[in-house]
Coordinates of C-alpha atoms in Angstrom, one line a residue:
X972 CA -15.1 -81.5 78.2
X973 CA -12.8 -83.4 80.9
X974 CA -9.5 -81.9 78.8
X975 CA -10.4 -78.6 79.3
X976 CA -10.7 -78.7 82.4
X977 CA -7.1 -80.6 83.2
X978 CA -6.2 -77.6 81.2
X979 CA -7.7 -75.2 83.2
X980 CA -6.4 -76.7 86.4
X981 CA -3.3 -76.4 84.7
X982 CA -3.1 -73.1 84.1
X983 CA -4.5 -72.2 88.0
X984 CA -1.4 -74.8 89.3
X985 CA 0.7 -72.6 87.6
X986 CA -0.6 -69.0 88.2
X987 CA -1.2 -69.8 91.8
X988 CA 3.1 -71.2 91.9
X989 CA 3.9 -67.7 90.3
X990 CA 2.0 -65.2 92.0
X991 CA 3.4 -63.2 94.2
X992 CA 7.1 -64.1 92.4
X993 CA 8.9 -61.2 91.2
X994 CA 11.3 -61.2 88.5
X995 CA 14.5 -58.5 89.1
X996 CA 15.3 -57.0 85.6
X997 CA 18.1 -58.3 84.0
X998 CA 20.2 -56.3 81.2
X999 CA 21.3 -57.6 78.0
X1000 CA 24.4 -56.6 76.3
X1001 CA 24.2 -57.1 72.2
X1002 CA 26.9 -56.4 69.8
X1003 CA 27.5 -55.6 66.6
X1004 CA 28.7 -56.6 64.1
X1005 CA 29.5 -60.0 65.8
X1006 CA 33.3 -60.6 63.9
X1007 CA 35.6 -57.7 62.8
X1008 CA 38.1 -58.6 59.9
X1009 CA 40.3 -56.0 59.4
X1010 CA 41.6 -57.6 55.6
X1011 CA 45.1 -56.6 54.5
X1012 CA 47.0 -53.8 56.4
X1013 CA 50.4 -52.8 55.6
X1014 CA 52.9 -54.3 57.9
X1015 CA 53.1 -51.0 60.9
X1016 CA 50.2 -49.3 59.6
X1017 CA 46.7 -49.3 62.1
X1018 CA 43.8 -50.2 60.6
X1019 CA 40.5 -49.4 63.3
X1020 CA 37.2 -50.6 62.9
X1021 CA 34.2 -49.9 65.4
X1022 CA 31.8 -52.1 66.8
X1023 CA 28.6 -51.3 68.6
X1024 CA 27.9 -52.2 72.2
X1025 CA 24.5 -52.6 73.4
X1026 CA 21.8 -52.6 76.1
X1027 CA 18.5 -55.0 74.5
X1028 CA 16.5 -54.6 78.1
X1029 CA 13.9 -52.5 78.8
X1030 CA 14.5 -52.6 81.9
X1031 CA 18.2 -52.3 83.8
X1032 CA 21.0 -51.4 83.1
X1033 CA 24.1 -52.8 81.7
X1034 CA 27.6 -52.8 83.1
X1035 CA 30.2 -53.0 80.6
X1036 CA 33.2 -53.9 83.1
X1037 CA 36.2 -54.7 80.7
X1038 CA 37.1 -55.7 77.1
X1039 CA 39.9 -58.3 77.3
X1040 CA 41.2 -61.1 73.9
X1041 CA 40.4 -63.8 75.3
X1042 CA 44.2 -66.6 75.4
X1043 CA 45.1 -66.8 72.0
X1044 CA 44.0 -63.8 70.1
X1045 CA 47.1 -62.2 68.7
X1046 CA 49.0 -58.9 70.3
X1047 CA 48.5 -56.5 67.1
X1048 CA 44.8 -55.9 68.2
X1049 CA 44.4 -53.6 70.4
X1050 CA 40.5 -51.3 72.5
X1051 CA 41.3 -48.6 74.6
X1052 CA 38.9 -49.5 76.8
X1053 CA 37.2 -47.4 80.2
X1054 CA 34.3 -49.3 82.3
X1055 CA 31.1 -47.7 81.4
X1056 CA 26.8 -48.2 82.4
X1057 CA 24.7 -48.1 79.6
X1058 CA 20.7 -47.1 79.8
X1059 CA 18.0 -49.2 78.8
X1060 CA 18.0 -48.8 75.4
X1061 CA 21.3 -47.5 74.7
X1062 CA 24.5 -48.2 73.1
X1063 CA 28.0 -47.0 72.7
X1064 CA 30.8 -47.0 69.8
X1065 CA 34.5 -48.5 70.1
X1066 CA 36.8 -49.2 68.3
X1067 CA 39.5 -51.9 67.0
X1068 CA 42.4 -51.1 66.4
X1069 CA 44.9 -54.0 64.2
X1070 CA 48.8 -53.2 64.1
X1071 CA 50.3 -55.7 62.1
X1072 CA 53.9 -56.7 63.0
X1073 CA 54.6 -59.5 60.7
X1074 CA 53.1 -60.8 57.4
X1075 CA 51.4 -63.3 58.9
X1076 CA 47.3 -63.4 59.3
X1077 CA 46.5 -62.4 62.7
X1078 CA 43.3 -63.3 64.6
X1079 CA 41.2 -63.4 67.9
X1080 CA 38.9 -62.9 70.3
X1081 CA 37.4 -59.8 72.0
X1082 CA 35.4 -60.5 75.2
X1083 CA 32.8 -58.0 77.2
X1084 CA 33.0 -58.9 81.5
X1085 CA 29.3 -57.4 81.9
X1086 CA 26.6 -57.9 84.2
X1087 CA 23.8 -59.1 81.6
X1088 CA 22.0 -62.4 81.9
X1089 CA 23.6 -63.0 77.7
X1090 CA 26.8 -62.1 78.9
X1091 CA 28.6 -65.2 78.0
X1092 CA 27.8 -64.4 74.1
X1093 CA 29.8 -61.4 74.0
X1094 CA 32.4 -62.7 71.9
X1095 CA 33.6 -60.5 69.0
X1096 CA 36.1 -62.8 66.4
X1097 CA 39.1 -60.6 65.5
X1098 CA 40.5 -61.3 61.8
X1099 CA 42.8 -60.0 59.3
X1100 CA 44.4 -61.4 55.7
X1101 CA 48.0 -61.8 55.0
X1102 CA 49.7 -58.4 55.4
X1103 CA 52.5 -56.8 53.5
X1104 CA 55.5 -54.7 53.8
X1105 CA 55.2 -50.8 54.1
X1106 CA 57.1 -49.7 50.8
X1107 CA 58.6 -46.3 52.0
X1108 CA 59.0 -43.6 48.7

């Protein structure tokens, strides 16, 4: 019986401490797929793959302010980006392009700058395989 009273007392203490506090709505971002593999693409050709940014929050808007390639990313990856806002449950598809300029494989990270509470987890890995020269006939 004593253990039960302690449990009730702890619950009452927690309830009292939390009562009256409000939690501001928070946006939650997710990006699918978590990586884009462009495979083999001829030098000078363009390969485009699509990713989807989602707002998984049920209560707050997601503001996506920028899409940046992190330091060390190959310069052959690109994205046309304009800042946008997603309502709760909303999503937007974005195209990432790869245009190889030599035969070496390329890699990088695309990061979305946003207001989500889990925003640090919004990078997308980018990669390609060894490319090959374009054959003009």
